Short mmCIF file of C-alpha atoms in Angstrom, two decimals:
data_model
loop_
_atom_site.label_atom_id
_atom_site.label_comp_id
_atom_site.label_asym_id
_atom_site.label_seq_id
_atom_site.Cartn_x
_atom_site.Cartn_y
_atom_site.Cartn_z
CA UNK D 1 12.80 -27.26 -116.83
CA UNK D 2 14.93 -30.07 -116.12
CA UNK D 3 14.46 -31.46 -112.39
CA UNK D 4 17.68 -31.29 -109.82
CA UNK D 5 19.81 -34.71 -109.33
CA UNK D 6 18.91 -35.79 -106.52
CA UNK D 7 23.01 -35.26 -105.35
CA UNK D 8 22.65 -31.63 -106.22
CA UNK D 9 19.42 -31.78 -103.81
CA UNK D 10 21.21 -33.11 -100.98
CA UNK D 11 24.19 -30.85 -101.49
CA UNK D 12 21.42 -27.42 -101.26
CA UNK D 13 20.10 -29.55 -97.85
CA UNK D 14 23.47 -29.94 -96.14
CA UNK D 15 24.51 -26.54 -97.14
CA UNK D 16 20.77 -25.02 -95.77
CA UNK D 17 21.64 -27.47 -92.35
CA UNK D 18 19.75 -29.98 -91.34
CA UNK D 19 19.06 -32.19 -88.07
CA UNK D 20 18.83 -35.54 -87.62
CA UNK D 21 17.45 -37.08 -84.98
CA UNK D 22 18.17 -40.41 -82.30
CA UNK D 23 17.71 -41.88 -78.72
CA UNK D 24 19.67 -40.79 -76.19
CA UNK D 25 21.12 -43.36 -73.46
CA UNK D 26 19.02 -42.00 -70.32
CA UNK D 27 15.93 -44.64 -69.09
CA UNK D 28 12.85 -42.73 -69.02
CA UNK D 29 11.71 -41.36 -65.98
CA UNK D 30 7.75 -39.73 -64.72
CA UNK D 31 7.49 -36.30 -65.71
CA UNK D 32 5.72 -34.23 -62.67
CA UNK D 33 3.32 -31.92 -64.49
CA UNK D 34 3.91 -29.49 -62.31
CA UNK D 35 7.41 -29.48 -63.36
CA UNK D 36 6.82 -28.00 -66.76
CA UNK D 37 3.20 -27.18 -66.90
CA UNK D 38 3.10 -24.30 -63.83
CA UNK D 39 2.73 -20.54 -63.36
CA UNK D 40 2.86 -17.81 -61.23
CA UNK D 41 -0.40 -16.29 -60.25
CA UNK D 42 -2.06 -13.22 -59.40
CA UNK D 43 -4.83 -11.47 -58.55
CA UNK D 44 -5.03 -8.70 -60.69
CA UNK D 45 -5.31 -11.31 -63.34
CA UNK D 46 -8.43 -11.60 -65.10
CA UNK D 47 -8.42 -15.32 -65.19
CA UNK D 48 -11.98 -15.66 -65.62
CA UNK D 49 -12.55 -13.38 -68.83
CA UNK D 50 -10.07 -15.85 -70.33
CA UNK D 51 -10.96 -19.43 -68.79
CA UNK D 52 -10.80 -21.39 -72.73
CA UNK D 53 -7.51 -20.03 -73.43
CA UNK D 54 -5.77 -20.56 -69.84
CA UNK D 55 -7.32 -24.29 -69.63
CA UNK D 56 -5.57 -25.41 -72.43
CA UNK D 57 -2.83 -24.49 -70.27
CA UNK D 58 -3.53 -27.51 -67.99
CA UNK D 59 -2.05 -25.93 -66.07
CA UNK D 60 -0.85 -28.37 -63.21
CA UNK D 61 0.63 -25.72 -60.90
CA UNK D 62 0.45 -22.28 -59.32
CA UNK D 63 2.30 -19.46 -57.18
CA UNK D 64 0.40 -16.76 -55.49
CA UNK D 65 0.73 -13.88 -55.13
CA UNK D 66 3.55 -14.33 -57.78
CA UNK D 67 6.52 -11.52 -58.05
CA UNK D 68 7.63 -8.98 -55.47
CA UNK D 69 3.98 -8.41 -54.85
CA UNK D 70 4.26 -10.55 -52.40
CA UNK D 71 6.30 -8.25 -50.12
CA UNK D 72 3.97 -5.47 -50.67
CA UNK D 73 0.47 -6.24 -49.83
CA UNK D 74 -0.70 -8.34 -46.92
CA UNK D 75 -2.42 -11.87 -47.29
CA UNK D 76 -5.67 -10.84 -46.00
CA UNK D 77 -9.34 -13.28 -46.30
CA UNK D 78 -10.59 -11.26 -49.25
CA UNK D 79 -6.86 -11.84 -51.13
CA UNK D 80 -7.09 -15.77 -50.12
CA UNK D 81 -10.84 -16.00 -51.55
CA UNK D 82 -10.03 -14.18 -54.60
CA UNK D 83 -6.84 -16.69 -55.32
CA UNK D 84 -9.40 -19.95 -54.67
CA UNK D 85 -11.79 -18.43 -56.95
CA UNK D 86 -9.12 -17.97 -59.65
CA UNK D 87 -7.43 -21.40 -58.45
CA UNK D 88 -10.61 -23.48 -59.10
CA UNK D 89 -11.32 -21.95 -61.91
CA UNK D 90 -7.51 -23.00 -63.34
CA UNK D 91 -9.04 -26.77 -61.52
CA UNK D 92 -6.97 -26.51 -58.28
CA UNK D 93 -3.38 -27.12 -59.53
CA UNK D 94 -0.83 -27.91 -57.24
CA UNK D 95 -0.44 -24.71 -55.14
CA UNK D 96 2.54 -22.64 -53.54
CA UNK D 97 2.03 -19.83 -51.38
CA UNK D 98 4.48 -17.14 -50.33
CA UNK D 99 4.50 -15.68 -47.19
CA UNK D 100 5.37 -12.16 -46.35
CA UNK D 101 8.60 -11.22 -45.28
CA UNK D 102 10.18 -7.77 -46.49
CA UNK D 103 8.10 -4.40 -45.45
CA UNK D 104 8.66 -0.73 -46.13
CA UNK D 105 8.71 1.73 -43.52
CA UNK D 106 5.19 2.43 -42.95
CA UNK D 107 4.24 -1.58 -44.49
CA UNK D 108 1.91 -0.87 -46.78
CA UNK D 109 1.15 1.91 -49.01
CA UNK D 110 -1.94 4.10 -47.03
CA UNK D 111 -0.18 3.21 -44.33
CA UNK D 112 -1.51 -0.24 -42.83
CA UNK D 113 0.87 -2.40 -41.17
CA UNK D 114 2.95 -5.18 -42.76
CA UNK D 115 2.11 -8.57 -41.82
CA UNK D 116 5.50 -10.31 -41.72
CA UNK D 117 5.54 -11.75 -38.10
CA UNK D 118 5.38 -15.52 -37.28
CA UNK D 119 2.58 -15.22 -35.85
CA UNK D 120 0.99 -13.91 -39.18
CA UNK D 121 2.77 -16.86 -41.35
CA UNK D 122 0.88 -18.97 -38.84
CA UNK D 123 -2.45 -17.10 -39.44
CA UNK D 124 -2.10 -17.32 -43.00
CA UNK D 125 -1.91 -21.25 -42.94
CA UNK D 126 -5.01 -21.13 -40.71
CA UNK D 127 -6.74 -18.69 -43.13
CA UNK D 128 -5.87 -21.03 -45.87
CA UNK D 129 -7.22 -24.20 -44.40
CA UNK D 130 -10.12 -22.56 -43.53
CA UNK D 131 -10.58 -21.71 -47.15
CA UNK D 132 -10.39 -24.85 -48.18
CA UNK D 133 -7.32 -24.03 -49.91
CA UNK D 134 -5.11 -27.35 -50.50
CA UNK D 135 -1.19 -26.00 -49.85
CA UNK D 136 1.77 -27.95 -51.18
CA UNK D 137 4.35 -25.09 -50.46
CA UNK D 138 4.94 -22.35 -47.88
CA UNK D 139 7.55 -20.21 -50.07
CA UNK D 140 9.22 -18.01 -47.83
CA UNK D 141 9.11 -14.22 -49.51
CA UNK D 142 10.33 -13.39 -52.37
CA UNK D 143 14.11 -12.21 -53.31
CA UNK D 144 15.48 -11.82 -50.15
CA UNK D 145 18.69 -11.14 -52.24
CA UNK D 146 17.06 -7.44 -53.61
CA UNK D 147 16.40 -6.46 -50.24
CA UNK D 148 19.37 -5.09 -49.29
CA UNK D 149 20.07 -3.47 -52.74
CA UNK D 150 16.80 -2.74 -54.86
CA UNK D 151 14.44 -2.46 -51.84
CA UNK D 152 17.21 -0.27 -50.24
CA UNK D 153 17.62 -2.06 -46.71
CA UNK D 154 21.57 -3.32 -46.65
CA UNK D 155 20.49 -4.81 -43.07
CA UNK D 156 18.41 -7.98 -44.73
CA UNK D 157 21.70 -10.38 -44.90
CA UNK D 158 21.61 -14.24 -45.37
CA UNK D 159 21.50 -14.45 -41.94
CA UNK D 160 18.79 -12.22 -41.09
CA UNK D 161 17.03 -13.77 -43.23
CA UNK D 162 17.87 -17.12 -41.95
CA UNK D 163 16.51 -16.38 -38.82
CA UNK D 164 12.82 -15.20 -40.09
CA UNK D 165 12.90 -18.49 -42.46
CA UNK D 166 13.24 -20.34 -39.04
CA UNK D 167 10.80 -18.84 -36.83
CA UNK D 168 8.21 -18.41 -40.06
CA UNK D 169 8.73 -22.53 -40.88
CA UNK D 170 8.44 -22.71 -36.93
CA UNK D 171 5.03 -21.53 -36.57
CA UNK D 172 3.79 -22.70 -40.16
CA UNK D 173 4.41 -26.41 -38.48
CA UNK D 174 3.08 -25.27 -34.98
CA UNK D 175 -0.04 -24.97 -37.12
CA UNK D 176 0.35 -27.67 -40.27
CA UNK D 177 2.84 -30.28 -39.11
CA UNK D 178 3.29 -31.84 -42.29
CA UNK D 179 3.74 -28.43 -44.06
CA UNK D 180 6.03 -28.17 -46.27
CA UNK D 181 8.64 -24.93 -46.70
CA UNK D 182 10.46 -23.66 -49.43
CA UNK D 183 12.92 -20.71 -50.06
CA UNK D 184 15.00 -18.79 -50.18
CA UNK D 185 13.35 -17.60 -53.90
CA UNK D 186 16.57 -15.62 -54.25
CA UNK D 187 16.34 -13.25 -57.79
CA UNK D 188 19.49 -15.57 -59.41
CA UNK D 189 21.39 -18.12 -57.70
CA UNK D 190 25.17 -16.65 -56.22
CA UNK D 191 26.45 -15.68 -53.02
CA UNK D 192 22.83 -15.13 -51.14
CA UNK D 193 21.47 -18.67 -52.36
CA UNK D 194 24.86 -20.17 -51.14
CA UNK D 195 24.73 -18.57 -48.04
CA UNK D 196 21.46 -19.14 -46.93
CA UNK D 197 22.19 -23.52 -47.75
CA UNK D 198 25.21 -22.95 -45.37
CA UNK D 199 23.55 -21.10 -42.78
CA UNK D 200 20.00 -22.66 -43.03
CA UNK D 201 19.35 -25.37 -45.73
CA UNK D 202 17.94 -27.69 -43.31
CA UNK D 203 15.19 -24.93 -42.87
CA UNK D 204 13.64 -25.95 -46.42
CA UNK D 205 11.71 -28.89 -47.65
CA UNK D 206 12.67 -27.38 -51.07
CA UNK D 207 15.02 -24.81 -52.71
CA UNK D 208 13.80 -22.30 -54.55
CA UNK D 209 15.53 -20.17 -56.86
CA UNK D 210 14.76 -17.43 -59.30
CA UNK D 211 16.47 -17.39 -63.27
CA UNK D 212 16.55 -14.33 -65.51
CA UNK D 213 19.87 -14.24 -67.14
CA UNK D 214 18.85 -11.13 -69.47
CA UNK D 215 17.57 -7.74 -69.43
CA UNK D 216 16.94 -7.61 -73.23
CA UNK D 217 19.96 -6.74 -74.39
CA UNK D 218 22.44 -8.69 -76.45
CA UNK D 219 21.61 -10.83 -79.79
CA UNK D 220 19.67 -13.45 -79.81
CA UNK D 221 21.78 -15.96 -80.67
CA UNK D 222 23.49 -14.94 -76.72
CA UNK D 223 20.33 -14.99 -75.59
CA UNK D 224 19.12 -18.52 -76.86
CA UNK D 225 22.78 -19.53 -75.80
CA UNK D 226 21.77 -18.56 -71.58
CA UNK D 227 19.70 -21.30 -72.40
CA UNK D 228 22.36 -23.85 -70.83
CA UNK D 229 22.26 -22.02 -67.42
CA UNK D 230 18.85 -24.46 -66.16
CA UNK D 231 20.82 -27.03 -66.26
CA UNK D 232 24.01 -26.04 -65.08
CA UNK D 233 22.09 -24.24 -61.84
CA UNK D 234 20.77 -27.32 -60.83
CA UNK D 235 23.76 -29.03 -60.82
CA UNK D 236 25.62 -26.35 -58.78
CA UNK D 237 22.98 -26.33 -56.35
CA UNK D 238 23.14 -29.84 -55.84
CA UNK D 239 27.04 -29.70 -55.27
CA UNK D 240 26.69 -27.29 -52.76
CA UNK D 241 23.82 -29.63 -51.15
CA UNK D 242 26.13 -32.72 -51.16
CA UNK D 243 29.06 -31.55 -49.64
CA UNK D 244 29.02 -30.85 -45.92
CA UNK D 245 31.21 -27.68 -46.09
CA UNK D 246 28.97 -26.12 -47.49
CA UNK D 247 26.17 -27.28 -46.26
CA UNK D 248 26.49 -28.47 -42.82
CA UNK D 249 22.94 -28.53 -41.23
CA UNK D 250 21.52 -30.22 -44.04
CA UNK D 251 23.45 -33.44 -44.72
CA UNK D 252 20.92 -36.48 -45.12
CA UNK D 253 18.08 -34.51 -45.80
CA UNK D 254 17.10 -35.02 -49.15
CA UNK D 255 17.16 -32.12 -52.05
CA UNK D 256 14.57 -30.89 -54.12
CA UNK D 257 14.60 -28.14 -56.21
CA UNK D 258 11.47 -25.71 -57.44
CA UNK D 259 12.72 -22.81 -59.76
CA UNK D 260 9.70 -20.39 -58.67
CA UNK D 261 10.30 -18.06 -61.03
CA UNK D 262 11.90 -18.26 -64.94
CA UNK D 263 12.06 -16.16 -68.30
CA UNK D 264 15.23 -14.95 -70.31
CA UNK D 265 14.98 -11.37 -69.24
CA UNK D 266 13.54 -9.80 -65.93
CA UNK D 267 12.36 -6.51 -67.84
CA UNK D 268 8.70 -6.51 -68.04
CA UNK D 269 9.09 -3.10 -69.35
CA UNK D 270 11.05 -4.24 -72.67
CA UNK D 271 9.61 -7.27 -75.06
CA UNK D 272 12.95 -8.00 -76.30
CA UNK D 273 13.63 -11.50 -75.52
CA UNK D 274 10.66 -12.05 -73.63
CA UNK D 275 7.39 -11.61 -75.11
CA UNK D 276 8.86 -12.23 -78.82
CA UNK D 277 9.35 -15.67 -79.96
CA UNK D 278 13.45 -16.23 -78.65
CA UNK D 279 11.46 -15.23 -75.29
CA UNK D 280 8.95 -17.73 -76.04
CA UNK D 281 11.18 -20.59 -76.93
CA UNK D 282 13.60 -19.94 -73.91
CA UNK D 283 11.47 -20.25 -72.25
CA UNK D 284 9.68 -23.36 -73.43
CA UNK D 285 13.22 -24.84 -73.29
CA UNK D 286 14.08 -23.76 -70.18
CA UNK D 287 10.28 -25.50 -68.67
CA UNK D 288 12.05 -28.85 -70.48
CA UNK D 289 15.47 -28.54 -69.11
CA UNK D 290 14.37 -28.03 -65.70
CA UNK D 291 12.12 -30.93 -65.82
CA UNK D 292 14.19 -33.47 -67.35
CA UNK D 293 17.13 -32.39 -64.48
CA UNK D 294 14.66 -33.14 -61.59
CA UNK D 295 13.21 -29.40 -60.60
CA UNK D 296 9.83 -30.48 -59.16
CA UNK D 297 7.75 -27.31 -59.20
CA UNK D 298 8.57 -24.82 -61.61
CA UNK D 299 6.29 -21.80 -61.92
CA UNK D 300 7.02 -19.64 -65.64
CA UNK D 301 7.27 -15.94 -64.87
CA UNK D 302 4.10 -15.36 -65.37
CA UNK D 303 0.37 -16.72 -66.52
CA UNK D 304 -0.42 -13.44 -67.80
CA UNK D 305 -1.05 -9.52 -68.22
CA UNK D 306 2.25 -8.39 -66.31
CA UNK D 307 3.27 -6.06 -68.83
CA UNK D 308 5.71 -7.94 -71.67
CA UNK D 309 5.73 -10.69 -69.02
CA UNK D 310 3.14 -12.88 -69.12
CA UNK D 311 1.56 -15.57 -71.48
CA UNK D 312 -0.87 -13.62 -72.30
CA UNK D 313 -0.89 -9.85 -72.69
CA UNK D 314 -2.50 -7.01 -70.74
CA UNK D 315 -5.53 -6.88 -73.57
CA UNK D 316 -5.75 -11.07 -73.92
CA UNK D 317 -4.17 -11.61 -76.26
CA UNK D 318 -1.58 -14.73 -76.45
CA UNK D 319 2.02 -14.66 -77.24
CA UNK D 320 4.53 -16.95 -78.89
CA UNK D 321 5.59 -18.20 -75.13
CA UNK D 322 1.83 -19.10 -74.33
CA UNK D 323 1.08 -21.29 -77.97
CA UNK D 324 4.79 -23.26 -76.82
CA UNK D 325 3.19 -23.68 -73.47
CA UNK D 326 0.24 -24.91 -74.92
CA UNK D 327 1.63 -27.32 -76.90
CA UNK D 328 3.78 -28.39 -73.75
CA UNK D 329 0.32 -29.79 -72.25
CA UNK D 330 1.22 -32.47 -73.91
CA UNK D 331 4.47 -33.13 -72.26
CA UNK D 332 3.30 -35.60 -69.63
CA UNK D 333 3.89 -39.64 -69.08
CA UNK D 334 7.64 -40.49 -69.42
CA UNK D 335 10.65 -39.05 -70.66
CA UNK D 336 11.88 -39.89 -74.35
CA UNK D 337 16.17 -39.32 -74.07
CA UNK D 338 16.25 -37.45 -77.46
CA UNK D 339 19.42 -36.45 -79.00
CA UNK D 340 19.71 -33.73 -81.92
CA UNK D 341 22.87 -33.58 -84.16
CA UNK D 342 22.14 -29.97 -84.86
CA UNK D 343 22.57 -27.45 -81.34
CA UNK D 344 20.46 -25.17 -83.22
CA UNK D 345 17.62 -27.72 -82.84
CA UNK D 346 16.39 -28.20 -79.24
CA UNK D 347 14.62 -31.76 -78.65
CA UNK D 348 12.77 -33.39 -75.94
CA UNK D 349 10.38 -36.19 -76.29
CA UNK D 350 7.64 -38.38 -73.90
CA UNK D 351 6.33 -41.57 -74.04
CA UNK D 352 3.35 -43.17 -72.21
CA UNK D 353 3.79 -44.37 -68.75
CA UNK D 354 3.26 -47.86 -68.68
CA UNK D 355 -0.64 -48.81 -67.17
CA UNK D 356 -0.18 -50.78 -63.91
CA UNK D 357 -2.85 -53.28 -62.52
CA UNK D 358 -3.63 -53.42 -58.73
CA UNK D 359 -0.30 -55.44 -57.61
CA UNK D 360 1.63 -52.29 -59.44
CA UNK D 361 2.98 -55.20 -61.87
CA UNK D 362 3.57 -53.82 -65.67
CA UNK D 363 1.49 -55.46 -67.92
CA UNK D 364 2.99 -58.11 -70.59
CA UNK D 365 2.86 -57.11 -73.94
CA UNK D 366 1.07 -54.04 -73.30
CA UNK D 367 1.14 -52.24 -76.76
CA UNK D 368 3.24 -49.74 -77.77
CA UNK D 369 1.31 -45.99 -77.71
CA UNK D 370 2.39 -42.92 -79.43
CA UNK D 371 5.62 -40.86 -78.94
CA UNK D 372 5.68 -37.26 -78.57
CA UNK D 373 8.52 -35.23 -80.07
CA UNK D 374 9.15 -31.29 -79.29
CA UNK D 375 11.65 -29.73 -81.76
CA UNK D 376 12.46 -26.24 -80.97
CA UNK D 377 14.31 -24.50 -84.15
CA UNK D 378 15.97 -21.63 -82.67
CA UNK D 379 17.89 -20.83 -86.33
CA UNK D 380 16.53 -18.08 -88.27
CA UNK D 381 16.78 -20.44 -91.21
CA UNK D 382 14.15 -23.02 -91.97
CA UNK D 383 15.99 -26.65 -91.11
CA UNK D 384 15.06 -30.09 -92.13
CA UNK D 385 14.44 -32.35 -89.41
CA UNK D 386 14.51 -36.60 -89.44
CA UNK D 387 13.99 -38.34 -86.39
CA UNK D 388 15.17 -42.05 -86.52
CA UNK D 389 13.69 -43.85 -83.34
CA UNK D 390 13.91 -47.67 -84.05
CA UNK D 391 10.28 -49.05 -84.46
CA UNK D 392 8.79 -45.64 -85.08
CA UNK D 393 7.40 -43.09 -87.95
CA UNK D 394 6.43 -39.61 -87.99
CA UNK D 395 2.73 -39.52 -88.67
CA UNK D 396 2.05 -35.78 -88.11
CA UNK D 397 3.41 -32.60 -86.93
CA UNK D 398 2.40 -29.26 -86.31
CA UNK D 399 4.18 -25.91 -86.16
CA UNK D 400 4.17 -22.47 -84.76
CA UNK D 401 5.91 -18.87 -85.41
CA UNK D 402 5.92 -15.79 -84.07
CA UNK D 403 3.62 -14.61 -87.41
CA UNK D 404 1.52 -17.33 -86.65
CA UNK D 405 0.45 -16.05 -83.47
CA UNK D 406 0.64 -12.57 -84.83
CA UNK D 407 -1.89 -13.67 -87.10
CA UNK D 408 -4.12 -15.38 -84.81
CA UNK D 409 -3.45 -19.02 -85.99
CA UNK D 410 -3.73 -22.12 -84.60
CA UNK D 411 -0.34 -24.41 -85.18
CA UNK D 412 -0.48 -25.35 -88.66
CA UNK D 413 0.38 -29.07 -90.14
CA UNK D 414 3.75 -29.57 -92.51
CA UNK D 415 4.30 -31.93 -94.29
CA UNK D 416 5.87 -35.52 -92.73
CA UNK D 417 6.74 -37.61 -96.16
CA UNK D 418 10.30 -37.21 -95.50
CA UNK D 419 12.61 -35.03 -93.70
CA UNK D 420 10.11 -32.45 -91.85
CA UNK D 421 11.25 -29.09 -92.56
CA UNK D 422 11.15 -26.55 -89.59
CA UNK D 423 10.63 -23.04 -89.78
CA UNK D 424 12.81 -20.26 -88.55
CA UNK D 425 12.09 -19.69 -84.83
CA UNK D 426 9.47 -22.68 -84.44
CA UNK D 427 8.08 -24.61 -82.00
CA UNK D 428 6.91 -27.87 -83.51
CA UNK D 429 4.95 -30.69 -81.71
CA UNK D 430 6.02 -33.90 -83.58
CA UNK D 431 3.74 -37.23 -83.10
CA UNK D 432 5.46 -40.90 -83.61
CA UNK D 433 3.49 -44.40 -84.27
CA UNK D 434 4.93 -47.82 -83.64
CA UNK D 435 4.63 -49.52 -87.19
CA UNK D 436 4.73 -53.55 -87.36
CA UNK D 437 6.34 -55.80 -89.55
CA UNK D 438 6.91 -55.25 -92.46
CA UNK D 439 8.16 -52.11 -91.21
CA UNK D 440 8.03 -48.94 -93.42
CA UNK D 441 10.87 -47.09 -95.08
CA UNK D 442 12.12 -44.73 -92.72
CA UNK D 443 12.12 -40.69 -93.70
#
């Protein structure tokens, strides 16, 4: 058999698609583990029959009680001690707790009374300190937006719920005075989320907001494509920040943003989207996304066993999202400004952060380290990849698929002498050297 010309080879590449790979313009900036590497938490988890497979999380942040749960049970001392037993365990991440707002007639099921009061976000602090617990965030409910439709109580407005953010942040600082607040949580950013900045941003040390843009329906090409909502959220809610129309109480203060809950579709009763792999790279992508646009805390929807939400499954065993989230462990350091020719072919990239003596000075000549490269293929074709940083070669990369995790595999190597092909609906962690003169041919 006679072998292809190597035209007629490059013709059956361009034809399959292909990627290529270069430096974006943006300087590199710290990533916040926390940003990328976070989860909600709860305790009907069974964190510690799974302690291997959630530490290669490293997992750098938590929210408890995580979900609407949080407006249905009380924070009581045996709820706190079982969320610092499953919060050491995870090696005390950065923590976010909500506070209760929302209560049925009758607050809790059997009966017991709801405690939403001030005086019980104050206790909860107190309860939490005692604990030893160390608190970065005092969320304020969860989806104060469903209230008034899902939860069936049309009188929670923005407003009303203005008011119990204030008097809850109130006493939270009568007991922690460098406490900080967050909220509103709101399902999806719209009309409540605006709101609530008009009429109380200056009640929030940081803005939370929810994102599901899918229930599982649709293709998957639309729901890859809802992908481009992280980024264009952030930016609307910093618009609305700026400008003192819309909101006037908050002008000066500065804005950060925590996106407390995320996945492509809010149906934990459907794995469309969600627990399959377009769930699992959405929502990879979206960690990335919000990162690189500044979202500081940014717990996935959720660590695990939350029907087809969750990392990991109600039995223990992982998904497609959790082997992506393990490989985004590695996303720490600084960020690499990657750009892909291909939109088909997500990238993101980090780099070592610089070591710093004493005086904080950068270190002269300090050698170049290794480069870290994410390619997210979200074509059901295999694609070729090349990635042309100047000064750099691929020296190894490693793959997943949905079969592979089907199958119980760990991410498997391909092959890096030239063009790195990627397979259909991958997550691959790529790994770049510096080389030295005389510098190598380039793939």
């Amino acid at each position: 058999m006679r072998p292809a010309c190597p035209l007629l080879l490059a013709l059956l590449s361009a034809a399959a698609g292909a990627a290529t790979v270069t430096p974006g313009p943006a300087a590199p900036r710290p990533i916040r583990p926390e940003s990328v590497s976070a989860f909600n938490l709860g305790n009907w988890m069974p964190v510690v029959e799974h302690l291997p497979t959630l530490r290669a999380l490293n997992a750098a942040g938590v929210r408890w009680p995580g979900g609407n749960i949080g407006d249905e049970q009380n924070r009581t001392p045996q709820a706190l001690q079982t969320l610092k037993s499953n919060w050491t365990l995870l090696g005390q991440p950065t923590l976010m707790i909500q506070t209760r707002v929302f209560s049925r007639p009758g607050g809790n099921q059997g009966g017991a009374e709801a405690r939403n009061t001030p005086q019980d976000a104050a206790d909860l602090v107190r309860m939490a300190r005692d604990l030893g617990l160390k608190v970065t965030y005092w969320e304020i409910g969860n989806e104060p937006d469903l209230y008034a439709t899902n939860r069936g109580d049309p009188s929670w407005t923005p407003e009303r719920y203005c008011g119990v953010a204030r008097a809850q942040r109130a006493a939270i600082l009568g007991v922690d005075p460098r406490a900080r607040v967050a909220g509103p949580a709101v399902s999806n950013p719209g009309a409540f989320l605006d709101a609530v900045i008009q009429t109380c941003g200056d009640a929030f040390d940081l803005i939370t907001w929810h994102l599901y843009p899918g229930n599982g329906d649709g293709t998957a090409a639309q729901a890859l494509a809802s992908i481009e909502r992280a980024r264009s959220t952030l930016a609307r809610v910093e618009a609305l920040w700026a400008d003192p129309a819309t909101n006037p109480h908050g002008q000066g203060r500065p804005l950060a943003q925590g996106v407390t809950e995320y996945a492509q579709s809010w149906r934990s009763d459907r794995s469309t989207h969600l627990s399959d792999a377009v769930g699992g790279l959405w929502a990879a992508g979206a960690a990335l996304r919000l990162s690189e646009g500044g979202a500081v805390f940014n717990p996935y929807f959720s660590l695990m066993a939350t029907g087809n939400h969750g990392l990991i499954d109600d039995a223990g065993f992982p998904r497609f999202g959790y082997a992506a989230f393990r490989e985004l462990a590695h996303y720490r350091g600084l960020t690499l400004d990657l750009r892909s020719d291909d939109p088909a072919v997500w990238v993101h990239g980090a780099q070592p952060a610089p070591e710093r003596p004493a005086d904080g000075q950068p270190v002269e000549g300090q050698p170049r380290g290794l480069l870290t490269v994410f390619a997210l293929n979200t074509a059901d074709t295999p694609t070729p990849l090349t990635v042309r940083v100047p000064g750099y070669a691929v020296i190894g990369a490693k793959t997943i698929t949905d079969a592979d995790v089907n199958a119980d595999r760990p991410p498997r190597p391909l092959d890096v002498r030239g063009p790195v092909t990627l397979p259909p609906l991958s997550f691959t962690r790529l790994v770049l050297k510096a080389f030295s003169s005389p510098t190598p041919e380039q793939p």
